[in-house]
PDB file of C-alpha atoms and ligand atoms in Angstrom:
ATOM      1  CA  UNK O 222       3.570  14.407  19.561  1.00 37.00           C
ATOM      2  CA  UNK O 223       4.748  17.675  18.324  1.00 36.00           C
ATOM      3  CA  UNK O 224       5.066  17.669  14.622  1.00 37.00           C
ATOM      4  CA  UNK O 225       7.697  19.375  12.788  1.00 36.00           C
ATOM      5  CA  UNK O 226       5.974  18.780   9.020  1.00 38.00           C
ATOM      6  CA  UNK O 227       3.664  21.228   8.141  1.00 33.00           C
ATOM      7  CA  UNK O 228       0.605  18.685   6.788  1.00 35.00           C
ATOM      8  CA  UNK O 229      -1.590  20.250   4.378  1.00 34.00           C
ATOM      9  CA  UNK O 230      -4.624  17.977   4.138  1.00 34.00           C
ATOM     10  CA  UNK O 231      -7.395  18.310   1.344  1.00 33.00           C
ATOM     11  CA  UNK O 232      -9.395  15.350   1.188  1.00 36.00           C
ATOM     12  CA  UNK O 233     -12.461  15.303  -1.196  1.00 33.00           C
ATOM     13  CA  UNK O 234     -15.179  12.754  -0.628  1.00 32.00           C
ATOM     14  CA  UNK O 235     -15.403  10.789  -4.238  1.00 33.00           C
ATOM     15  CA  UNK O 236     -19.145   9.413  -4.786  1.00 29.00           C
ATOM     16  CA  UNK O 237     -22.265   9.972  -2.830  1.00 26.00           C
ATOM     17  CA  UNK O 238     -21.426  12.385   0.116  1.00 27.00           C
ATOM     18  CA  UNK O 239     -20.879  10.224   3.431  1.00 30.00           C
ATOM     19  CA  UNK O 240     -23.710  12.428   5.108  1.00 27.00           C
ATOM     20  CA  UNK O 241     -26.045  11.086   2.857  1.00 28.00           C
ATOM     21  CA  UNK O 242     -25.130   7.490   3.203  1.00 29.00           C
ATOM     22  CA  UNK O 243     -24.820   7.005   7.080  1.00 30.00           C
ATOM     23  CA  UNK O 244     -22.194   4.673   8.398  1.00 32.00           C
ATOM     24  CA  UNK O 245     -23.519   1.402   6.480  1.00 29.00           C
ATOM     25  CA  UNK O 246     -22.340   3.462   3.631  1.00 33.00           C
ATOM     26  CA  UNK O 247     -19.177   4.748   4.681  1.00 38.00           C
ATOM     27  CA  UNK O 248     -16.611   2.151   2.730  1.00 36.00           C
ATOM     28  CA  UNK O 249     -17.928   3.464  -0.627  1.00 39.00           C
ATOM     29  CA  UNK O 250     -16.673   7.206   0.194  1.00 54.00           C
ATOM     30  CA  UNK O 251     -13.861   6.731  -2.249  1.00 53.00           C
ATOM     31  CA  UNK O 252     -11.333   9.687  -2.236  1.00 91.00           C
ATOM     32  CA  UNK O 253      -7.988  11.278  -1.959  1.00 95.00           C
ATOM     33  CA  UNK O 254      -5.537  13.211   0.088  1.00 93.00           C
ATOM     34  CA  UNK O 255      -2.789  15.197  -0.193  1.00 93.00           C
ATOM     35  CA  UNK O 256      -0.167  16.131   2.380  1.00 93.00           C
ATOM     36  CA  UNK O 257       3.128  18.034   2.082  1.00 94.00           C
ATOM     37  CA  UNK O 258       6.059  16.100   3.565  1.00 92.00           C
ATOM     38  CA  UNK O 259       9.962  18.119   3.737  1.00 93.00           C
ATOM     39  CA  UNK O 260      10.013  18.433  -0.177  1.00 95.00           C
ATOM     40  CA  UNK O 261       7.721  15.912  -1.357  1.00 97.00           C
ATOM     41  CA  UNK O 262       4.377  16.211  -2.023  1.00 97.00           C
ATOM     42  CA  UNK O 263       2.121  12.826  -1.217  1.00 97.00           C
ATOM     43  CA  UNK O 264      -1.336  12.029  -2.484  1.00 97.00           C
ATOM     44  CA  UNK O 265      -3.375   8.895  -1.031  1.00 97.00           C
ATOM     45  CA  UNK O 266      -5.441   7.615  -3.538  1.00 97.00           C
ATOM     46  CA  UNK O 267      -8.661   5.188  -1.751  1.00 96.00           C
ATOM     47  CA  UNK O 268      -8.916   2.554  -4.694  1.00 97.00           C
ATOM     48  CA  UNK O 269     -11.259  -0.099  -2.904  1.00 95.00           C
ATOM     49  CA  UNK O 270     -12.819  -0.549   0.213  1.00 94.00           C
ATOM     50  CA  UNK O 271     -14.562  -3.507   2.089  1.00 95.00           C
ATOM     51  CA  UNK O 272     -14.307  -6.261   4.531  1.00 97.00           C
ATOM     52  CA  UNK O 273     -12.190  -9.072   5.273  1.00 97.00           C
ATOM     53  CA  UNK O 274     -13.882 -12.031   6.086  1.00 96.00           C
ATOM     54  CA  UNK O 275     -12.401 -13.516   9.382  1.00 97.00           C
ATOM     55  CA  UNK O 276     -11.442 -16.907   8.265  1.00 96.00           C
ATOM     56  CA  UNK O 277      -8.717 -15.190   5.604  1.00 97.00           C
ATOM     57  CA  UNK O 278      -6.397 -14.796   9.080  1.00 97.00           C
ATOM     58  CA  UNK O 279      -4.352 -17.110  10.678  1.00 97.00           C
ATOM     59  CA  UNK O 280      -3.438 -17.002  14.315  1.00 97.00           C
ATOM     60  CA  UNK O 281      -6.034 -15.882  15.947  1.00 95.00           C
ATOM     61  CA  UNK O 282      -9.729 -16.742  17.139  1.00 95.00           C
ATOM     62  CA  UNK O 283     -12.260 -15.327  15.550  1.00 96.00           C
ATOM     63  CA  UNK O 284     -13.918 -14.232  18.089  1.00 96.00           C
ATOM     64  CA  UNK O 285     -10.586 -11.878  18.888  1.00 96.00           C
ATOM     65  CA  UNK O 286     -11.096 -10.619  15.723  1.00 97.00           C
ATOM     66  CA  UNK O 287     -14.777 -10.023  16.439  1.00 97.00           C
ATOM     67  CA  UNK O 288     -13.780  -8.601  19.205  1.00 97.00           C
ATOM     68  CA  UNK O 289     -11.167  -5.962  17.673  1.00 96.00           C
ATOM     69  CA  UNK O 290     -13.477  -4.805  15.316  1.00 97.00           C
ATOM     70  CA  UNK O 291     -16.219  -3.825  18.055  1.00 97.00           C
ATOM     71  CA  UNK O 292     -14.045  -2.127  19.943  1.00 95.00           C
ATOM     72  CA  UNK O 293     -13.195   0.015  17.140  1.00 95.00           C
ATOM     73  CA  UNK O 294     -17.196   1.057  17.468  1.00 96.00           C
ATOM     74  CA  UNK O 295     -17.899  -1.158  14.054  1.00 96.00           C
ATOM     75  CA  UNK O 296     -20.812  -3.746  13.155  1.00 95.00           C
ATOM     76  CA  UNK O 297     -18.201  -7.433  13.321  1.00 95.00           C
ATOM     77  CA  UNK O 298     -20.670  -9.687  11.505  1.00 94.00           C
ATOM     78  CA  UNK O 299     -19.296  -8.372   8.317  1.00 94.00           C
ATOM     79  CA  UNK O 300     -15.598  -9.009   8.964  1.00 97.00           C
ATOM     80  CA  UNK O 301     -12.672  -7.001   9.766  1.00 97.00           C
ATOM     81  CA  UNK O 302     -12.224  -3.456   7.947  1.00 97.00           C
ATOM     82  CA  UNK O 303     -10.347  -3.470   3.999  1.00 96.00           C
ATOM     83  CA  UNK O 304      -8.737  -0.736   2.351  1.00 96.00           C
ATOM     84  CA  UNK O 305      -6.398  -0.309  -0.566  1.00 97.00           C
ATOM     85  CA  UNK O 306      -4.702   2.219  -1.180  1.00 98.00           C
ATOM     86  CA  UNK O 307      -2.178   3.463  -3.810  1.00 98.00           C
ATOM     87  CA  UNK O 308      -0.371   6.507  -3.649  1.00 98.00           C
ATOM     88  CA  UNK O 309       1.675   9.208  -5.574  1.00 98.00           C
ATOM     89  CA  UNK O 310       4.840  11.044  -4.539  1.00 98.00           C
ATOM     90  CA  UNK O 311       6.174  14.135  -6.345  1.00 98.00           C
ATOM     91  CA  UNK O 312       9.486  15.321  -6.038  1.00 95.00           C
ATOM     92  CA  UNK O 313      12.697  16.041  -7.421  1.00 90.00           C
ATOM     93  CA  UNK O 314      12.678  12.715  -9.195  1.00 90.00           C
ATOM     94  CA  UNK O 315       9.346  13.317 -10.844  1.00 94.00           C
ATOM     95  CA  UNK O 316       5.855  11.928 -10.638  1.00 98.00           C
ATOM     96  CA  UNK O 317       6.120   8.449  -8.833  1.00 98.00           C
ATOM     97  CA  UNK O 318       3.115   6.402  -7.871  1.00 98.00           C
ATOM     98  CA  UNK O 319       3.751   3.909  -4.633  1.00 99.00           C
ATOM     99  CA  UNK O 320       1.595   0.870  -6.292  1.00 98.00           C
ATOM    100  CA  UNK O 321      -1.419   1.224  -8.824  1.00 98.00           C
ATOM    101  CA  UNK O 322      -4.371  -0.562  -7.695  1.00 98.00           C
ATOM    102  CA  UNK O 323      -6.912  -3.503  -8.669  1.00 97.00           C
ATOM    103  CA  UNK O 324      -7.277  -1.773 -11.836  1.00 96.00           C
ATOM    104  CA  UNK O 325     -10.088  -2.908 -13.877  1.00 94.00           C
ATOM    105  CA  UNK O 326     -11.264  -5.411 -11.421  1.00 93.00           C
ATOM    106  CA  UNK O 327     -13.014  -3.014  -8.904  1.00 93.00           C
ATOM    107  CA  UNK O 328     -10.300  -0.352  -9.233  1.00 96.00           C
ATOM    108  CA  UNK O 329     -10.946   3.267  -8.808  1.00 95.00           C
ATOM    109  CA  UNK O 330      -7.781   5.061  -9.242  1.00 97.00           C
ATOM    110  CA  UNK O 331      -7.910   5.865 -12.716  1.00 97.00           C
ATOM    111  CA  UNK O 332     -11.150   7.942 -11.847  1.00 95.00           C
ATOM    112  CA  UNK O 333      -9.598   9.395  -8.900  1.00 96.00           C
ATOM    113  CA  UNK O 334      -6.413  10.239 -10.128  1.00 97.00           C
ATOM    114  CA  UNK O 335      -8.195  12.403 -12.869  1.00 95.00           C
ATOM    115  CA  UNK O 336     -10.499  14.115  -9.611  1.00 93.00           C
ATOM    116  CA  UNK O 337      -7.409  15.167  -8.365  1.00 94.00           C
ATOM    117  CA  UNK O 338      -6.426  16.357 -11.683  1.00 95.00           C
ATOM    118  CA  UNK O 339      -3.453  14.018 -12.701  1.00 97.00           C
ATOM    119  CA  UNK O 340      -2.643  13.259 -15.921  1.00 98.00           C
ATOM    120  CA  UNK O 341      -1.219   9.640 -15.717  1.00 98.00           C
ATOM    121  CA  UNK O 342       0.861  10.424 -18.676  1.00 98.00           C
ATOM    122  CA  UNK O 343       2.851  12.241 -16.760  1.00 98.00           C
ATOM    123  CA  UNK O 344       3.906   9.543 -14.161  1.00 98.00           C
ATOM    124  CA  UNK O 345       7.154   8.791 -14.570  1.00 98.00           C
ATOM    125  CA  UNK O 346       7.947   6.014 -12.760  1.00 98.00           C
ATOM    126  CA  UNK O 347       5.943   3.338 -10.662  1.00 98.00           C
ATOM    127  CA  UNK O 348       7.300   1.184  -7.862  1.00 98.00           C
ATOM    128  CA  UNK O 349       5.242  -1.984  -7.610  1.00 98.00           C
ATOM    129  CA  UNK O 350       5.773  -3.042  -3.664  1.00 99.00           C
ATOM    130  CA  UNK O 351       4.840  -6.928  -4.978  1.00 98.00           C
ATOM    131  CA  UNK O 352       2.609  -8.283  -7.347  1.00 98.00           C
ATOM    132  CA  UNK O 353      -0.721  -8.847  -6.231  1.00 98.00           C
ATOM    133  CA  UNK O 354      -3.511  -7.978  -8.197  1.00 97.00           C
ATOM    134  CA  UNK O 355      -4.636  -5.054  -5.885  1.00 97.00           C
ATOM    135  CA  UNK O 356      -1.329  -3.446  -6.439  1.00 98.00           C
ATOM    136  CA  UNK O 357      -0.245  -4.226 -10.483  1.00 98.00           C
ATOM    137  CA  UNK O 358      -3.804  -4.787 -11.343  1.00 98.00           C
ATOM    138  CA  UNK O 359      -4.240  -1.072 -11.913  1.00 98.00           C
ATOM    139  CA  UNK O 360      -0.904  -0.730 -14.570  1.00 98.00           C
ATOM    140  CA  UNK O 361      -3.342  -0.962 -17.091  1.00 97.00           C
ATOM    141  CA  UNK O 362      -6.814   0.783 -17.681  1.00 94.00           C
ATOM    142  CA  UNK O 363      -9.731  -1.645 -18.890  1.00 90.00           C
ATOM    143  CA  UNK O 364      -9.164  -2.172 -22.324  1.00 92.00           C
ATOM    144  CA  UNK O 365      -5.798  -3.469 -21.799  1.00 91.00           C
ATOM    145  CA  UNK O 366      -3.847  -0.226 -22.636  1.00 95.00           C
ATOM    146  CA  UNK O 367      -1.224   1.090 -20.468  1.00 98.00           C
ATOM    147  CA  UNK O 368      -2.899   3.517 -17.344  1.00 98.00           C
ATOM    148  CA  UNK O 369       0.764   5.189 -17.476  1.00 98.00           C
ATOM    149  CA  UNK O 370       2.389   5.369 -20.849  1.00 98.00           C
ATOM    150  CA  UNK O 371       5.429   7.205 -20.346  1.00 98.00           C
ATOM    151  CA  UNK O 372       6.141   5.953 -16.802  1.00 98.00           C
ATOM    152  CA  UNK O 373       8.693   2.538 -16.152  1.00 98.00           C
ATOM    153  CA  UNK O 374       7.304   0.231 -13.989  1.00 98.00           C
ATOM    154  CA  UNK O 375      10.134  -1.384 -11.327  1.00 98.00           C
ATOM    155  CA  UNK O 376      10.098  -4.346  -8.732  1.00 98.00           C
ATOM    156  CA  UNK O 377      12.254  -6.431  -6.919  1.00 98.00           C
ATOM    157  CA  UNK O 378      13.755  -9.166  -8.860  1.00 98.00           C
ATOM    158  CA  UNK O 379      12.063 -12.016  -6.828  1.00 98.00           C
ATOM    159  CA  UNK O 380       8.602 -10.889  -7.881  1.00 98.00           C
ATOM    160  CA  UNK O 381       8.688 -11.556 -11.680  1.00 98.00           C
ATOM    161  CA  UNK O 382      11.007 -14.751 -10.825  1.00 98.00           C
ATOM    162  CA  UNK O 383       8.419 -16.056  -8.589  1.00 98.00           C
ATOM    163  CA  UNK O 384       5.346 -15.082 -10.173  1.00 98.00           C
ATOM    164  CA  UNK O 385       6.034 -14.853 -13.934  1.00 96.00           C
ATOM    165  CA  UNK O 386       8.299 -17.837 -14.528  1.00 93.00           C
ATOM    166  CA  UNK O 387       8.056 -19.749 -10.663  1.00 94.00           C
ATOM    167  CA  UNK O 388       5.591 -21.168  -8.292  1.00 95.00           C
ATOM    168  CA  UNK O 389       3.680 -18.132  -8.578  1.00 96.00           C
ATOM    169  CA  UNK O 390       2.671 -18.854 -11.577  1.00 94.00           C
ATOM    170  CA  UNK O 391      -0.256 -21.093 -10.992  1.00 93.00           C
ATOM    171  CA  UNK O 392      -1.613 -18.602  -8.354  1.00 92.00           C
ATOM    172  CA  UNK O 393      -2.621 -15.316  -9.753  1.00 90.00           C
ATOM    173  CA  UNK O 394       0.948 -14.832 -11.723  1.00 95.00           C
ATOM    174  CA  UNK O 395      -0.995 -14.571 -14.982  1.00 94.00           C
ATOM    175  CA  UNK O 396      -2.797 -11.461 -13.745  1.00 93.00           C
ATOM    176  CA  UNK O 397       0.935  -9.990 -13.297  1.00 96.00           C
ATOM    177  CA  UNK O 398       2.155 -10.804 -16.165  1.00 96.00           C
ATOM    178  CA  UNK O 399      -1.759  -9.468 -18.166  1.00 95.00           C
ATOM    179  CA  UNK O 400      -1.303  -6.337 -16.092  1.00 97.00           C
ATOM    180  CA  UNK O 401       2.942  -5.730 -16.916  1.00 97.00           C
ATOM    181  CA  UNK O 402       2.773  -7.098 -21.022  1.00 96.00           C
ATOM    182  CA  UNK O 403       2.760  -3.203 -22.155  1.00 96.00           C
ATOM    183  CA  UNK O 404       5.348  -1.909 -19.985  1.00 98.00           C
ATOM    184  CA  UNK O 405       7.235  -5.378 -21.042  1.00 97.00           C
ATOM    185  CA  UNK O 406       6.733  -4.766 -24.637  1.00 97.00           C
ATOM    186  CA  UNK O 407       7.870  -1.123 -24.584  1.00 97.00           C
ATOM    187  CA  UNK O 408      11.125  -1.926 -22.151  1.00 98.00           C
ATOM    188  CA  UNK O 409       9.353   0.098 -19.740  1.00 98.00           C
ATOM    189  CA  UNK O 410       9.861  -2.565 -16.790  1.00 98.00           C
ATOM    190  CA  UNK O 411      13.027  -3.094 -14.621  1.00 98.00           C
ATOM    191  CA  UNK O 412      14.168  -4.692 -11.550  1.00 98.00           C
ATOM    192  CA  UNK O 413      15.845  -4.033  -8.582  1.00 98.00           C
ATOM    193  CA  UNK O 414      18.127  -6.260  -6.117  1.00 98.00           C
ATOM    194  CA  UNK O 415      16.337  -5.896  -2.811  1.00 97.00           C
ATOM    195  CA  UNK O 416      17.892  -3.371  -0.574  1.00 98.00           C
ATOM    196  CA  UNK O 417      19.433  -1.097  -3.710  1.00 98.00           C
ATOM    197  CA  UNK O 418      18.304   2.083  -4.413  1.00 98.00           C
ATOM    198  CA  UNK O 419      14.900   1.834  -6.759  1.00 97.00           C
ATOM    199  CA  UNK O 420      15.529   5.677  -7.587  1.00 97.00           C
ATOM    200  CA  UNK O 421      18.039   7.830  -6.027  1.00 95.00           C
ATOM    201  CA  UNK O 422      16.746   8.919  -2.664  1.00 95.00           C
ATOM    202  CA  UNK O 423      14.456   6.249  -2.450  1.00 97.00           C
ATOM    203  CA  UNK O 424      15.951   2.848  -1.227  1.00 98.00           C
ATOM    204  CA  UNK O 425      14.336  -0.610  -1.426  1.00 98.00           C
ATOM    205  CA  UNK O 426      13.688  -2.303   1.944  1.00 98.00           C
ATOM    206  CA  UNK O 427      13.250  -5.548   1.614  1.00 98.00           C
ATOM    207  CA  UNK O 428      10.016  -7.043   3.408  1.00 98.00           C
ATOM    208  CA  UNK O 429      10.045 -10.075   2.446  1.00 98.00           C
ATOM    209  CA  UNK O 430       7.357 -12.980   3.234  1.00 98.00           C
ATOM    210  CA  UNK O 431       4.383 -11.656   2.058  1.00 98.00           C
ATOM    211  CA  UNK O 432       5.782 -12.072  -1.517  1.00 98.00           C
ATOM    212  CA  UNK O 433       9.304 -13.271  -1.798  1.00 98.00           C
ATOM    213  CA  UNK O 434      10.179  -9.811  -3.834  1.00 98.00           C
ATOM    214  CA  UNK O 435       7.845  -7.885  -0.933  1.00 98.00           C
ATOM    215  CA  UNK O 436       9.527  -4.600  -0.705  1.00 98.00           C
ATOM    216  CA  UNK O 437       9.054  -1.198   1.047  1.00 98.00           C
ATOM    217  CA  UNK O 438      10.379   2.065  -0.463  1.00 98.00           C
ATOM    218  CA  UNK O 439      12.037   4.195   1.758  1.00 98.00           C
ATOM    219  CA  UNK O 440      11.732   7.841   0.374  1.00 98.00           C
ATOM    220  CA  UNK O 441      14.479  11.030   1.709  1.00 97.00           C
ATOM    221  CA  UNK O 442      12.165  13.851   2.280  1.00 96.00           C
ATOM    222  CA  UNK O 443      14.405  16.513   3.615  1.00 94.00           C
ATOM    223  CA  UNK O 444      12.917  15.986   6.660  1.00 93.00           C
ATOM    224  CA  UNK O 445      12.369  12.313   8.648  1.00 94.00           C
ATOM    225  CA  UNK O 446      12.312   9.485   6.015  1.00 97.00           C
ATOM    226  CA  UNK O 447       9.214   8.224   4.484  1.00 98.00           C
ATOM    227  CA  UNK O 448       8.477   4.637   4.316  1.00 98.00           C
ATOM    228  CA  UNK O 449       5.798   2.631   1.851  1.00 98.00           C
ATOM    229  CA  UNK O 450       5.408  -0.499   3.680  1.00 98.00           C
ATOM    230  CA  UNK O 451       3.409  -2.164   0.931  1.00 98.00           C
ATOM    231  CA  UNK O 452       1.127  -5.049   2.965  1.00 98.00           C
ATOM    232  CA  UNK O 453       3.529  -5.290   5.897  1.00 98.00           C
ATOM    233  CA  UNK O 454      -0.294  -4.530   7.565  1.00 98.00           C
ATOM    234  CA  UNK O 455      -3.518  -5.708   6.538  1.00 98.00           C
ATOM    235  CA  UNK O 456      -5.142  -5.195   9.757  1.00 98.00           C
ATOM    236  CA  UNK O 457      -4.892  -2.044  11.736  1.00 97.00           C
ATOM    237  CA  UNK O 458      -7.478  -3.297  13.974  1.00 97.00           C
ATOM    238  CA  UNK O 459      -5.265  -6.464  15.067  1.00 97.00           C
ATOM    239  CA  UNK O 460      -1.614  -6.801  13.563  1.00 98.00           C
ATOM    240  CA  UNK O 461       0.299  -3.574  15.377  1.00 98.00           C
ATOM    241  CA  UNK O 462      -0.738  -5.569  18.728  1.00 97.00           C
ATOM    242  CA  UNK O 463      -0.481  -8.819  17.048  1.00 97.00           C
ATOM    243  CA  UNK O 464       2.455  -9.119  14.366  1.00 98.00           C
ATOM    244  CA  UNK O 465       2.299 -12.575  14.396  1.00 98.00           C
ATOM    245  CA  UNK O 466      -1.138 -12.778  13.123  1.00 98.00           C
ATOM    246  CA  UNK O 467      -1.189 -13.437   9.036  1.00 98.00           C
ATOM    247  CA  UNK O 468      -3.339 -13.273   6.325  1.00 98.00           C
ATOM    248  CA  UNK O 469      -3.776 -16.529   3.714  1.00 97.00           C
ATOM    249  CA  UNK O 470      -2.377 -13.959   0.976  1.00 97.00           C
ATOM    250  CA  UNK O 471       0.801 -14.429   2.358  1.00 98.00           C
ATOM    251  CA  UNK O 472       2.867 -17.210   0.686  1.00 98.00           C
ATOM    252  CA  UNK O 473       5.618 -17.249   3.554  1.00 98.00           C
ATOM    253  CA  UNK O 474       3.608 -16.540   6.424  1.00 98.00           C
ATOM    254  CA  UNK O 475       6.095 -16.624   9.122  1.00 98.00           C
ATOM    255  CA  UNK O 476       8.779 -14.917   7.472  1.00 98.00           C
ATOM    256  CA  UNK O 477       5.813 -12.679   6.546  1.00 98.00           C
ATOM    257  CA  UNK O 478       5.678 -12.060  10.207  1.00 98.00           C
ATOM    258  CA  UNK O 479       9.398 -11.670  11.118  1.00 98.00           C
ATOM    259  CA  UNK O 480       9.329  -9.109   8.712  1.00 98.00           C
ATOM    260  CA  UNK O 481       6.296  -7.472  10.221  1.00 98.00           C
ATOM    261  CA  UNK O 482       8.267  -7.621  14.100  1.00 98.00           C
ATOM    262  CA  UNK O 483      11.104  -6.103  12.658  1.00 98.00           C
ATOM    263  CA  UNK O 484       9.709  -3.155  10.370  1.00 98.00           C
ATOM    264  CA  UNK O 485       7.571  -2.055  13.273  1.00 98.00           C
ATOM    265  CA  UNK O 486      10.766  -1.981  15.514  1.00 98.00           C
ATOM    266  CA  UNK O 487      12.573   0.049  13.266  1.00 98.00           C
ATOM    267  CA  UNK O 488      10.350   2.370  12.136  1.00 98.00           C
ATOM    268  CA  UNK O 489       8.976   2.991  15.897  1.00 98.00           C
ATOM    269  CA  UNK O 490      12.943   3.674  16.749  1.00 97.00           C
ATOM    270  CA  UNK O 491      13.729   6.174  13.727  1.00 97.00           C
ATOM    271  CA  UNK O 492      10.236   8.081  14.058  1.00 97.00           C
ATOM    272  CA  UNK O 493      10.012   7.181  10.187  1.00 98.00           C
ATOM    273  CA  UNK O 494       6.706   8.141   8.204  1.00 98.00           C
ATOM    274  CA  UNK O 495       5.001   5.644   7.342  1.00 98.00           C
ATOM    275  CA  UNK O 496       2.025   5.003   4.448  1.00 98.00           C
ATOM    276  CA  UNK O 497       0.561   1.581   4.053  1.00 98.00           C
ATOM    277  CA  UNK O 498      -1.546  -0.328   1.421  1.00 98.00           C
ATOM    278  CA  UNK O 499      -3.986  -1.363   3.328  1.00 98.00           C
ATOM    279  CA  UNK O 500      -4.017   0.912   6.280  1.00 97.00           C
ATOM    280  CA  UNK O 501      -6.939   2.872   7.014  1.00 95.00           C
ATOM    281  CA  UNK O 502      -7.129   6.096   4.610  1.00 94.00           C
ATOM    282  CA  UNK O 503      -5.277   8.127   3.907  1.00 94.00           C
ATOM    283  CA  UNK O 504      -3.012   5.661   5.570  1.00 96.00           C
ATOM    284  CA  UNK O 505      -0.527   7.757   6.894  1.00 96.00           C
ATOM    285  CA  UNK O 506       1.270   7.872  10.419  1.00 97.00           C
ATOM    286  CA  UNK O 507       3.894   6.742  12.617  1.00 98.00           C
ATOM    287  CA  UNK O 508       4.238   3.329  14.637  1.00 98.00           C
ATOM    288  CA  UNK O 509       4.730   3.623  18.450  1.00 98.00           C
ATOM    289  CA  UNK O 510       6.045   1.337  21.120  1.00 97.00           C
ATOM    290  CA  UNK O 511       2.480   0.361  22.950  1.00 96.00           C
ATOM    291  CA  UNK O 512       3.836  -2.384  25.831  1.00 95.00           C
ATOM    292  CA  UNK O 513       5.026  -5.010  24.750  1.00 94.00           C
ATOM    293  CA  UNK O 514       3.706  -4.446  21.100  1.00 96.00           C
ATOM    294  CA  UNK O 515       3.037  -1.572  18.724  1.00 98.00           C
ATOM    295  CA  UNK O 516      -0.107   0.978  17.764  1.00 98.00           C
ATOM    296  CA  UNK O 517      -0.772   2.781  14.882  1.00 98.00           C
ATOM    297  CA  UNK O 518      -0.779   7.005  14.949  1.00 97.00           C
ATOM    298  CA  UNK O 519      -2.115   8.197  11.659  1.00 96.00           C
ATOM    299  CA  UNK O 520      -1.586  11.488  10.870  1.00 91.00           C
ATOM    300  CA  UNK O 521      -3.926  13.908  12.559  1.00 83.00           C
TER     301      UNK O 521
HETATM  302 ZN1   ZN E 742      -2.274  -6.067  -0.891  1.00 62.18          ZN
END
């Protein structure tokens, strides 16, 4: 596919260098990457790494999965391939960060944003896609203090409903609501109604399922749109040919999925840019029509 974008890649291994480590070793080669899209400037940030052990999906047999991650030339005992990512976009609106992280709790990004030489003080605003714990987790650095003191933190207005003061609550909401108290305290975090503009030039799309305030922010670049899908994927490996496979994470699983069907639809028709959580880093691309499914074409 001809590209129009002129990409400007710089990717710096974090930690031991991969050479050194062989492919057992490969997951720990924390880093980040920056690419130039129309007038924004993107940096992937590689904040954890792992595997997914099988029995965390739903609608499928594990020896598909097994399957998927062979053919992808990878050892399958260990489970199907994990990454979380976070990212930063600079533009005319500032510093923004897409997500933040797990934070403390096996985080890397506060290390990795100073490699890149960011100054998190500078942030100015961070969109939270939902509030799981590998993407809030990291508003805070480990003694509690804020990780980005001047920024505001916004989300949808169904995440703190659900999480902070609704079901949620009982299931991980008190790791939100540990990781938001600063930005609480200072006034520092708003919300959104799901489809309005979080910034101007960068819309909310609502993706809901996953969380019920599970949003995607859709960023003008001057060029083709830019879309943060949040965890619309957590499997590369399975869910472009298989939306209708989900993960136990999600609370609304099918709706999870209808969102999933319909995102990949639409951002397969518009030729949108897309960067995902949990996509393989640096986790960005385009979706394609493949059949009667979709594929995956990062970046090259
Ligand atoms: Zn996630």
């Amino acid at each position: 596919m001809a590209m129009k974008h002129q990409f400007i890649w710089s990717v710096v291994a974090f930690g031991v260098a991969l050479a050194l480590c062989g492919p057992a070793r490969a997951q720990d080669a924390l880093g980040f990457a920056k690419i130039t899209v129309g007038e924004l400037t993107v940096t992937a940030f590689q904040d954890d790494s792992g595997r997914f052990g099988y029995g965390v999906f739903a609608g499928a047999a594990k020896e598909a999965l097994q399957k998927a991650v062979e053919s992808a030339g990878l050892e399958a005992k260990a489970g199907l391939p994990r990454v979380v990512n976070a990212f930063l976009v600079e533009g005319p609106f500032g510093k923004v960060m897409v997500d933040a992280g797990n934070g403390p709790r096996g985080g890397r990004l506060a290390q990795l944003l100073e490699a890149a030489g960011v100054d998190p003080s500078t942030v100015t605003t961070v969109l939270l896609t939902h509030f799981h714990g590998d993407h809030i987790g990291g508003l805070r650095d480990g003694e509690g203090r804020p990780l980005f003191p001047n920024a505001q933190a916004l989300a949808d207005e169904n995440e703190p409903a659900y999480w902070l003061s609704g079901a949620g609550r009982a299931k991980g909401g008190d790791r939100a609501e540990e990781a938001l108290a600063s930005y609480v305290a200072a006034g520092r975090f708003k919300t959104f109604k799901g489809g309005e503009n979080a910034l101007p030039k960068v819309a909310s799309v609502p993706l809901y399922g996953h969380t019920p305030g599970h949003v995607g922010f859709l960023f003008e670049t001057g060029e083709k749109p830019l879309l943060f899908w949040g965890d619309v994927v957590h499997s590369s490996l399975v869910q472009f040919q298989h939306p209708e496979v989900t993960i136990q994470y999600d609370v609304d699983p099918q709706a999870a999925a209808a969102s999933r069907q319909k995102i990949f639809a639409q951002a397969a028709a518009e030729g949108w840019l897309v960067a995902g959580a949990h996509l393989p880093f640096p986790a960005l691309g385009r979706v394609v029509k493949a059949g009667d499914a979709h594929a995956w074409e990062p970046l090259p």
